[in-house]
Coordinates of C-alpha atoms in Angstrom, one line a residue:
X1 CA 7.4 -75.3 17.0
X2 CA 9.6 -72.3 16.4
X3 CA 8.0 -68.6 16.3
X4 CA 6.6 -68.0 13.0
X5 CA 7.9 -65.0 11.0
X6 CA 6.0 -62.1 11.2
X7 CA 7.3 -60.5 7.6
X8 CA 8.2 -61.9 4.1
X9 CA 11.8 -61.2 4.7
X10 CA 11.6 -63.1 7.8
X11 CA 10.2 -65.9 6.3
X12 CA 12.5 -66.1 3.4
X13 CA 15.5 -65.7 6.1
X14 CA 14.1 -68.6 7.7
X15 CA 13.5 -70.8 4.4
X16 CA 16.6 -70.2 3.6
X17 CA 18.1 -71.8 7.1
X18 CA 16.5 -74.8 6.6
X19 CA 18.6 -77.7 5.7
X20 CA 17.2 -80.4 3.0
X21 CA 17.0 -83.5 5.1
X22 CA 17.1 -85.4 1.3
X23 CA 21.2 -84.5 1.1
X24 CA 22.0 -84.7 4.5
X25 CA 25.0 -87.6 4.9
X26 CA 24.5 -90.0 7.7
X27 CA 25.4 -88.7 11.4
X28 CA 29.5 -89.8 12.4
X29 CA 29.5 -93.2 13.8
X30 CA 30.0 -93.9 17.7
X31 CA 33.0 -93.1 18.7
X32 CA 34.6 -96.8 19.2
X33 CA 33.5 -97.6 15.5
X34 CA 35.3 -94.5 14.1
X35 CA 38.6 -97.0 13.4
X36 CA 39.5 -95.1 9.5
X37 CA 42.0 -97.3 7.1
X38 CA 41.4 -100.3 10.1
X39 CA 38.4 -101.2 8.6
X40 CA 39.1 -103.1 5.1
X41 CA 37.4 -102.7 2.6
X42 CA 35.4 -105.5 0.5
X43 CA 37.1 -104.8 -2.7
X44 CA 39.5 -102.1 -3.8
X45 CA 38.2 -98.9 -4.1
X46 CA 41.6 -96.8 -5.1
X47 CA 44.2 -96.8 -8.2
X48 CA 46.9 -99.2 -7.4
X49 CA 44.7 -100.9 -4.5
X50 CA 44.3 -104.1 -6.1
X51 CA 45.9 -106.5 -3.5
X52 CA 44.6 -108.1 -0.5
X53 CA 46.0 -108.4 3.1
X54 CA 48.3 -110.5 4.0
X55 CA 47.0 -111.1 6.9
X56 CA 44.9 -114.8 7.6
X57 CA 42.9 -113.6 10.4
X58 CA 41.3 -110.7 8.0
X59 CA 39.8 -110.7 4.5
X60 CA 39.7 -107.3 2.3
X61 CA 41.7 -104.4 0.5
X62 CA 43.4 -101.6 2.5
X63 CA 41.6 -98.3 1.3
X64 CA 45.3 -96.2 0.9
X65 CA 44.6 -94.3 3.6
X66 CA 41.6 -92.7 2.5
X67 CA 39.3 -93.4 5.3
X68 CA 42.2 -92.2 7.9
X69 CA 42.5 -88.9 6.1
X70 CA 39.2 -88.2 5.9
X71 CA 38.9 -89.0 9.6
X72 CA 41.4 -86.2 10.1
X73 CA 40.4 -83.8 7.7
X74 CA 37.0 -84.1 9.0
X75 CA 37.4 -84.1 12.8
X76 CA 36.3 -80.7 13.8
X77 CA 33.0 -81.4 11.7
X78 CA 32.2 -84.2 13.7
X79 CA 32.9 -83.1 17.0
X80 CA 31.0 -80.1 16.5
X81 CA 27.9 -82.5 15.0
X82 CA 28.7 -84.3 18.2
X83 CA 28.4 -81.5 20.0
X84 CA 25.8 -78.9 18.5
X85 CA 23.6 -81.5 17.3
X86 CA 22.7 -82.1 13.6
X87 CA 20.1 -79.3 12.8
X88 CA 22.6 -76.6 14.4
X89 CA 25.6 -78.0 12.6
X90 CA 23.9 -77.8 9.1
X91 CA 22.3 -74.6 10.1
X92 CA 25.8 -73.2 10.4
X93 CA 27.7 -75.5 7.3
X94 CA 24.6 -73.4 5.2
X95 CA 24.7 -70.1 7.0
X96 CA 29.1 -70.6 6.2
X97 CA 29.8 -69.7 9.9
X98 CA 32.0 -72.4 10.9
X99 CA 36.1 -71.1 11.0
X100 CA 37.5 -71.0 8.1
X101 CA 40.0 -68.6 6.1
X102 CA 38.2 -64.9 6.0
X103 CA 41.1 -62.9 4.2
X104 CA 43.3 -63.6 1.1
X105 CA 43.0 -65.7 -2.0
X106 CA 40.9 -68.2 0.4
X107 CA 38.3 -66.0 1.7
X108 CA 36.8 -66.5 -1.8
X109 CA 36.3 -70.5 -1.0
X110 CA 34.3 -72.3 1.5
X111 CA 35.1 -74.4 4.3
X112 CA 34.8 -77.2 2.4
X113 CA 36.7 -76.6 -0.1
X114 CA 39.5 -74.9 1.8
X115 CA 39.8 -78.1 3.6
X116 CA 40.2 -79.6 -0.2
X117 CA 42.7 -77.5 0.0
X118 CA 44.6 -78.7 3.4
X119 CA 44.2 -82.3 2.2
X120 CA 46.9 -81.3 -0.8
X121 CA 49.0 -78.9 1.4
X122 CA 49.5 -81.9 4.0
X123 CA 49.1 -85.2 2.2
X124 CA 50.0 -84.8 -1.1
X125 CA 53.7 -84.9 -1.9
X126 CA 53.6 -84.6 -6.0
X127 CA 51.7 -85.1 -9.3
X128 CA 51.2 -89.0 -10.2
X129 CA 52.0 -87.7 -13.6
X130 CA 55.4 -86.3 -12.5
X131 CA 58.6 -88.3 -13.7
X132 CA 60.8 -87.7 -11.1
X133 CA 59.2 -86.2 -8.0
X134 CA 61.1 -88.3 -4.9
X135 CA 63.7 -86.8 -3.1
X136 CA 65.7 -90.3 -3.4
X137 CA 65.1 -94.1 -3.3
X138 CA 64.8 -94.4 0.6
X139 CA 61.6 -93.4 1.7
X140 CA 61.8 -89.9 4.2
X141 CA 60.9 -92.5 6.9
X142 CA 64.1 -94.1 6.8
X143 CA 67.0 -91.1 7.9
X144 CA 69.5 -90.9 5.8
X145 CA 71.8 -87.4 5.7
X146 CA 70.6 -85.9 2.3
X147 CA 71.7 -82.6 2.4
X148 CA 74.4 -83.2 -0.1
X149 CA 72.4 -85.0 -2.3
X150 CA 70.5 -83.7 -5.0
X151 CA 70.7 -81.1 -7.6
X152 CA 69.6 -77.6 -7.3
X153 CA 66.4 -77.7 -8.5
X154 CA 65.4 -81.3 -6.2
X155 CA 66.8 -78.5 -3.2
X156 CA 64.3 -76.2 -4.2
X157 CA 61.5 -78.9 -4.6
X158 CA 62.6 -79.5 -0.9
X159 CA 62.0 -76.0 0.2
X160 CA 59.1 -75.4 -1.5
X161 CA 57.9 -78.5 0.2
X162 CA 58.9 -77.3 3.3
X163 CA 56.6 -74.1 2.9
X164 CA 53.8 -76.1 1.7
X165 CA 53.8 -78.0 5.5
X166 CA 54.1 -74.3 7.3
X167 CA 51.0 -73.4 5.2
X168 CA 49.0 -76.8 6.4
X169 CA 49.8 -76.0 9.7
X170 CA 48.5 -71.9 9.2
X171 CA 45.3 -73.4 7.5
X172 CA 45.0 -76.3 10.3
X173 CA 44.3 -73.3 12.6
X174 CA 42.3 -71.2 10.8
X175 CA 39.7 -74.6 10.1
X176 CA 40.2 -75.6 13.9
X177 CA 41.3 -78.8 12.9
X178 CA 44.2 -79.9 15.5
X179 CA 44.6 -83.3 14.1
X180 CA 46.1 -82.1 11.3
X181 CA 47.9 -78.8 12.8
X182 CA 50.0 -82.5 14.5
X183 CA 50.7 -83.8 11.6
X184 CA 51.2 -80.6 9.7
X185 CA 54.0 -80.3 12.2
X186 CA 55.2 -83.3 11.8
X187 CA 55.5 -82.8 8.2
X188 CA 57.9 -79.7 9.2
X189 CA 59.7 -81.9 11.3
X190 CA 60.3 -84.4 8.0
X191 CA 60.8 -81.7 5.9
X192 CA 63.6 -79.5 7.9
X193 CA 65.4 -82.9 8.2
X194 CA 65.6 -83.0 4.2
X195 CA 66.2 -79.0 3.8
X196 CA 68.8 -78.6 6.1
X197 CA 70.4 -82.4 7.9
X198 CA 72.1 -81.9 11.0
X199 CA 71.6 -78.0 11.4
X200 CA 67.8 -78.5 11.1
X201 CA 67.8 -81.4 13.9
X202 CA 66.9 -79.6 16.9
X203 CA 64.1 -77.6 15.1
X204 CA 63.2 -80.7 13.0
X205 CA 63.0 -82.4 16.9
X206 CA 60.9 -79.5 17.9
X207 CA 58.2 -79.6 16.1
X208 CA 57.4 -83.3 16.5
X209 CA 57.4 -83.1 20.4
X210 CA 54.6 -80.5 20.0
X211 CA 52.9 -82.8 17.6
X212 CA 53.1 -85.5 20.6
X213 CA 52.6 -82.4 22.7
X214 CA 48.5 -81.7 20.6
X215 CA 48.4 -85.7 20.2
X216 CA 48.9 -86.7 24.0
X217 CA 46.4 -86.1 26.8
X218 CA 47.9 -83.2 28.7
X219 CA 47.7 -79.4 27.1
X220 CA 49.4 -77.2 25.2
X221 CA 49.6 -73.5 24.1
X222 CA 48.6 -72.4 20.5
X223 CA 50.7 -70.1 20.3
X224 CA 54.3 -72.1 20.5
X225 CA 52.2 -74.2 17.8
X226 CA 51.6 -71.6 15.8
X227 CA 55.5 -69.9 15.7
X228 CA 56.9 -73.4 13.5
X229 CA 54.6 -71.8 10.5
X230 CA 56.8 -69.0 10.4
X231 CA 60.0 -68.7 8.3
X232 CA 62.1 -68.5 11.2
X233 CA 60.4 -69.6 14.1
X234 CA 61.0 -67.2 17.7
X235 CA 60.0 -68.3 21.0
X236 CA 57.4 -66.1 22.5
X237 CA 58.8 -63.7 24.7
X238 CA 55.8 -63.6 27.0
X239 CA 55.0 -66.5 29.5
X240 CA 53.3 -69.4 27.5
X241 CA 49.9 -70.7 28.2
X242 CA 49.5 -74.4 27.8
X243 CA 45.3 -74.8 27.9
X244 CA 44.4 -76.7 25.1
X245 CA 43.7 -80.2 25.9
X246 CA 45.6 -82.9 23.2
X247 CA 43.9 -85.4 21.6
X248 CA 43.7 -87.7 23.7
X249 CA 43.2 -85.7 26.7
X250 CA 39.6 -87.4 28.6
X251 CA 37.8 -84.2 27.4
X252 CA 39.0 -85.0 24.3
X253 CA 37.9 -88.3 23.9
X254 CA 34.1 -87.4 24.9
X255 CA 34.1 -86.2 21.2
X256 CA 37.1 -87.4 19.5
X257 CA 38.1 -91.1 18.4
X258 CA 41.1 -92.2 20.0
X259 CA 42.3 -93.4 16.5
X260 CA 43.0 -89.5 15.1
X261 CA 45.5 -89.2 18.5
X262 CA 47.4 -92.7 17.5
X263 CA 47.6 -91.5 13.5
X264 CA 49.5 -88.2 14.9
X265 CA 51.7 -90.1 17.2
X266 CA 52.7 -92.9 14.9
X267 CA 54.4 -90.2 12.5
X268 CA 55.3 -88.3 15.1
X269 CA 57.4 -90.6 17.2
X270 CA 59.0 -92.0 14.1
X271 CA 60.0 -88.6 12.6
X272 CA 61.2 -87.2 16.4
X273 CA 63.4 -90.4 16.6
X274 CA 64.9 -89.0 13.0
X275 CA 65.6 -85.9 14.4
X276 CA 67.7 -87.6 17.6
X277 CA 69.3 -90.1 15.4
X278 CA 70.7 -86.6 13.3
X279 CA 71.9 -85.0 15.9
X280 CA 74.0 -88.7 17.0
X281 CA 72.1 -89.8 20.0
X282 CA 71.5 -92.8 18.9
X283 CA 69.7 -94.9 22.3
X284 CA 67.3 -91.8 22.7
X285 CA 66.1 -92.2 19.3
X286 CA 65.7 -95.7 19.6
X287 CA 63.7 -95.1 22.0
X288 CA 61.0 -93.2 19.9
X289 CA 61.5 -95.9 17.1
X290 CA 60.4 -98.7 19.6
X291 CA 57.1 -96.6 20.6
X292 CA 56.0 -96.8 17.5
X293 CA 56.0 -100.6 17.2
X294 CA 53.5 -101.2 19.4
X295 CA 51.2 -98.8 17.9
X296 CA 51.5 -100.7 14.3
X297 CA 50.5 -104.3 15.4
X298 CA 46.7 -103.8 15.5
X299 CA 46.8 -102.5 11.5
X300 CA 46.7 -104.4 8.3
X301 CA 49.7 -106.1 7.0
X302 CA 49.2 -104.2 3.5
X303 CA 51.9 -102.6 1.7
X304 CA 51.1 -98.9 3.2
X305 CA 51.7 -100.3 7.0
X306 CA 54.7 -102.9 6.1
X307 CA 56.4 -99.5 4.9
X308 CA 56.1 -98.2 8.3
X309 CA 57.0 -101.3 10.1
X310 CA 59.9 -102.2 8.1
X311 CA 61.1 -98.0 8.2
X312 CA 61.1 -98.1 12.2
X313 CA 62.9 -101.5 12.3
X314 CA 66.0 -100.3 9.9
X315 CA 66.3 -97.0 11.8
X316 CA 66.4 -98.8 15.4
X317 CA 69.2 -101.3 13.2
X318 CA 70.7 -98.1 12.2
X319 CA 71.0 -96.6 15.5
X320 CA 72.7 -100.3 16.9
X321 CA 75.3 -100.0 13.5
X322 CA 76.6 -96.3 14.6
X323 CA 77.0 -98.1 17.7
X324 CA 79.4 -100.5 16.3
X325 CA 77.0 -103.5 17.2
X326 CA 76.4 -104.7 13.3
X327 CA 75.6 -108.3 14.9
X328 CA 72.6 -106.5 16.9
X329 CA 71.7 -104.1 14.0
X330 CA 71.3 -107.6 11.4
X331 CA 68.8 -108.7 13.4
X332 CA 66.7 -105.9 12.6
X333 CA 67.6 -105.5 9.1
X334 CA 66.2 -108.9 8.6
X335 CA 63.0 -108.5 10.1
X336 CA 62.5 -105.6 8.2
X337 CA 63.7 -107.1 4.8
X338 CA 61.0 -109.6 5.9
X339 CA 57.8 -107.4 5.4
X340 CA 59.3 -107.3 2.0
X341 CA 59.6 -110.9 1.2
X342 CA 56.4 -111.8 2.8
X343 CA 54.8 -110.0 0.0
X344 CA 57.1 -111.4 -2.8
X345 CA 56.2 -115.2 -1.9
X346 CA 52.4 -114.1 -2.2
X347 CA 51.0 -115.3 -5.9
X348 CA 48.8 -112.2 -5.9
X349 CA 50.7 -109.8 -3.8
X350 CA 52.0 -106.6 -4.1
X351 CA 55.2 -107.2 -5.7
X352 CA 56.7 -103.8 -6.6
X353 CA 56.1 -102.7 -2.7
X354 CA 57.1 -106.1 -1.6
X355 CA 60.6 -105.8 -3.7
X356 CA 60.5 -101.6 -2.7
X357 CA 61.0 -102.9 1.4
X358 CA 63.8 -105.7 0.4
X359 CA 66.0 -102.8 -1.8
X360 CA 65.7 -100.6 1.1
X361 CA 66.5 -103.1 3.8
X362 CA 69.4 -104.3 1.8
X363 CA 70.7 -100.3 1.2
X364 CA 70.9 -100.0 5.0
X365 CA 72.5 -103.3 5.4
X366 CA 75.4 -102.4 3.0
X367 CA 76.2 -98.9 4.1
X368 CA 76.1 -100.9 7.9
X369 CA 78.3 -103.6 6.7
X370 CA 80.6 -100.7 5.7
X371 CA 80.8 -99.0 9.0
X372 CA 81.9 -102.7 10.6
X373 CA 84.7 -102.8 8.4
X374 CA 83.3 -105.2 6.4
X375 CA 84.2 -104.1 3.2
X376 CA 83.9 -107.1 0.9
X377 CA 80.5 -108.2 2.0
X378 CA 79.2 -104.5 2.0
X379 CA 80.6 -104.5 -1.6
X380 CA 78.9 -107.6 -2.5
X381 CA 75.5 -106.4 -0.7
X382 CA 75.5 -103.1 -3.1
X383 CA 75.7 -105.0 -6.3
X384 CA 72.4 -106.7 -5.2
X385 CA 71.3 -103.2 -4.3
X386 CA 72.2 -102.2 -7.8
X387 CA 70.3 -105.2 -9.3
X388 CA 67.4 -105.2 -7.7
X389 CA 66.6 -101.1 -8.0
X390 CA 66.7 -101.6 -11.1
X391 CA 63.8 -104.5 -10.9
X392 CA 62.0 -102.4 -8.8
X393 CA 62.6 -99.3 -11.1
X394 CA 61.0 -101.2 -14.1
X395 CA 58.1 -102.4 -11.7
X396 CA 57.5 -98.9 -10.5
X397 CA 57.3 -97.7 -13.8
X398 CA 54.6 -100.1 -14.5
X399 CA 52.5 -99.4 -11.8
X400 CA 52.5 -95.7 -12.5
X401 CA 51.3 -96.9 -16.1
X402 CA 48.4 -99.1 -14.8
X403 CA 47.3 -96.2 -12.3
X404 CA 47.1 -93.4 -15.0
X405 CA 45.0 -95.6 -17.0
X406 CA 42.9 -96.5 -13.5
X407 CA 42.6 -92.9 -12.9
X408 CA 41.6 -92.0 -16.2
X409 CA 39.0 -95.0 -16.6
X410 CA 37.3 -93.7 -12.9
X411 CA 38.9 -96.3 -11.3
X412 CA 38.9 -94.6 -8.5
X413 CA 35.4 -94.8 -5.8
X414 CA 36.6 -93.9 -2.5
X415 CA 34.0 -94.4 -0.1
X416 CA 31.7 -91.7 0.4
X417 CA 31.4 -90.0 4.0
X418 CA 31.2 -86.5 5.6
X419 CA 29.9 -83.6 3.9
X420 CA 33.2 -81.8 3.5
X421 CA 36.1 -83.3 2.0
X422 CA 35.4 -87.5 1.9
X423 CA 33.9 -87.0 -1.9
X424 CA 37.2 -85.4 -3.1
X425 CA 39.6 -86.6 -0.4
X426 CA 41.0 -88.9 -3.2
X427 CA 42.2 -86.2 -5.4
X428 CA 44.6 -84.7 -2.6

């Protein structure tokens, strides 16, 4: 028992400290069961989550993501839960001690919901309800040079977007979240690559070696983190300080789930191998491409992953075409293409994604088939292109119907989890 108070003030201080065990949520799970969007859900829990696996070894619904977001979001939480224990932690959520923004327009919200707050900055590129809010057709996975492209307003949706991911990473810090100070630069990595093409490269290649930098098991310093949220980033002039372990650094791991480290490589790798394949050297970015590969065979063959998979396999496909090997760069175009089809053969699949992957594939295939000099077949390969964008147009369309309505009708129910961010994670 703890000293009792010896005035009214006291004991209203220490009434107030006390946490109500009724709304506590459940402690984190161990640390090998903390596997996010690899566990599958039972039956779909998000708008436009309506289709099952592919795969035969595994029955359920991939969640969108959610569960891997919130596992980022919420990392700091649970290693200091971990860490402190539950009664401290929750001592501290009440008391509002835990970092968080003290100055500005966010001083005036909690931790909670400036975390609310990171989720949009980081993971939310646009407004379901907006018409046109993609950059182009190809996802920003696949590189394609679009600094020409565009009108000056989608420029300026760039930029903006651009700011957005230096204000994640400002806000990772201030919540002492690293998990998504990685991906924050990795999302400045992406979107310097779209603002300025070639000229961005080696910046766009710098930010996502520091993101494998925080995700890898050495250390690094804060402070060459922290430069890439300004506008125009200056190495410190001073000697740097690397002695912040990475994710998965063995300290690390005591409290961390080695699943947050593979989410920030995974984007990492593929958006560093982007940056290379800008700047023309081709094998080295292949080499990044191939590295992430290995770390998307143990997930889901849903839509969401196939994306990823296909995207890695037409950039290393890429890279072999502006290496005039078109014969080498097929072979990877089709396996690609085939994440696609696999879905499209399905009765019940996902057939807008399914037929998203094949128009893609085929788009890198053509422009390829034009670098060989093979102009007739590259000619033939675009009206296909043409054809089936607009099938895929028409489905997209669709689908964005059918999720208003889900979202309207509370169709979406992500699962429930941490105390911070997992109730509204679905919103960002």
């Amino acid at each position: 028992m703890g000293k009792k108070a010896k005035t009214k003030k006291g004991a209203q201080r220490a009434l107030n400290r006390r946490v109500d065990e009724s709304i506590r949520p459940p402690p984190p799970p161990p640390l090998d069961e903390e596997i996010g969007s690899l566990a599958l859900l039972p039956e779909p829990k998000v708008p436009g989550g309506k289709f099952k696996v592919l795969d035969t070894d595994k029955q359920g619904y991939d969640d969108g993501g959610v569960a891997d977001l919130t596992l980022l979001i919420d990392l700091d939480d649970r290693v200091l839960r971990r860490k402190r224990g539950e009664n401290d932690y929750f001592a501290a959520v009440k008391s509002n001690i835990l970092p968080r923004v003290t100055n500005g327009q966010l001083a005036q919200l909690s931790r909670r919901d400036q975390k609310v707050q990171l989720a949009t900055l980081l993971f939310s590129d646009g407004d379901v309800n907006a018409d046109d809010d993609e950059d182009s057709d190809t996802p920003c996975e696949v590189y394609v040079d679009t600094t020409d492209q565009g009108d000056d307003d989608k420029k300026q949706r760039r930029m903006a977007r651009l700011a957005k991911a230096k204000q994640s990473l400002k806000l990772s810090f201030y919540l002492s979240e690293p998990a998504c100070a990685a991906m924050s630069l990795t999302e400045i990595s992406k979107r310097t690559l779209l603002c300025y093409g070639k000229e961005g490269a080696e910046a766009a290649f710098r930010c996502a070696h520091k993101a494998l930098q925080m995700a890898g098991n050495g250390y690094y310093d804060n402070d060459l983190i922290l430069m890439e949220a300004e506008e125009e980033p200056k190495e410190p002039k001073y000697e740097t300080n690397a002695t912040y372990p990475g994710l998965s650094h063995p300290t690390s791991l005591k409290y961390i789930p080695a699943r947050a480290s593979m989410l920030c490589k995974r984007a990492a790798y593929l958006h560093a191998g982007n940056a290379l394949h800008a700047q023309g050297k081709y094998a080295e970015a292949r080499e990044y491409y191939e590295k992430t590969l290995p770390l998307l065979e143990p997930e889901p063959r849903s839509c969401r992953i196939d994306w990823e998979r296909s995207a890695a396999l037409i950039n290393i496909g890429d890279t072999h075409s502006r290496e005039d090997n078109y014969e080498l760069a097929s072979k990877y175009y089709d396996k690609a293409e085939q994440f696609g089809k696999d879905h499209l053969v399905v009765e019940d699949g996902n057939h807008t994604e399914g037929k998203g992957i094949v128009v893609v594939t085929k788009k890198a295939r053509a422009a390829a088939l034009k670098r060989a000099g093979k102009e007739e077949e590259a000619k033939s390969m675009w009206r296909e292109v043409l054809t089936l964008s607009a099938e895929f147009a028409e489905l997209m369309a669709s689908d964005k119907t059918e999720m208003k309505k889900e979202i309207e009708n509370g169709g979406a129910n992500p699962a429930q989890g941490d105390v911070h961010v997992s109730e509204n994670v679905i919103a960002a």
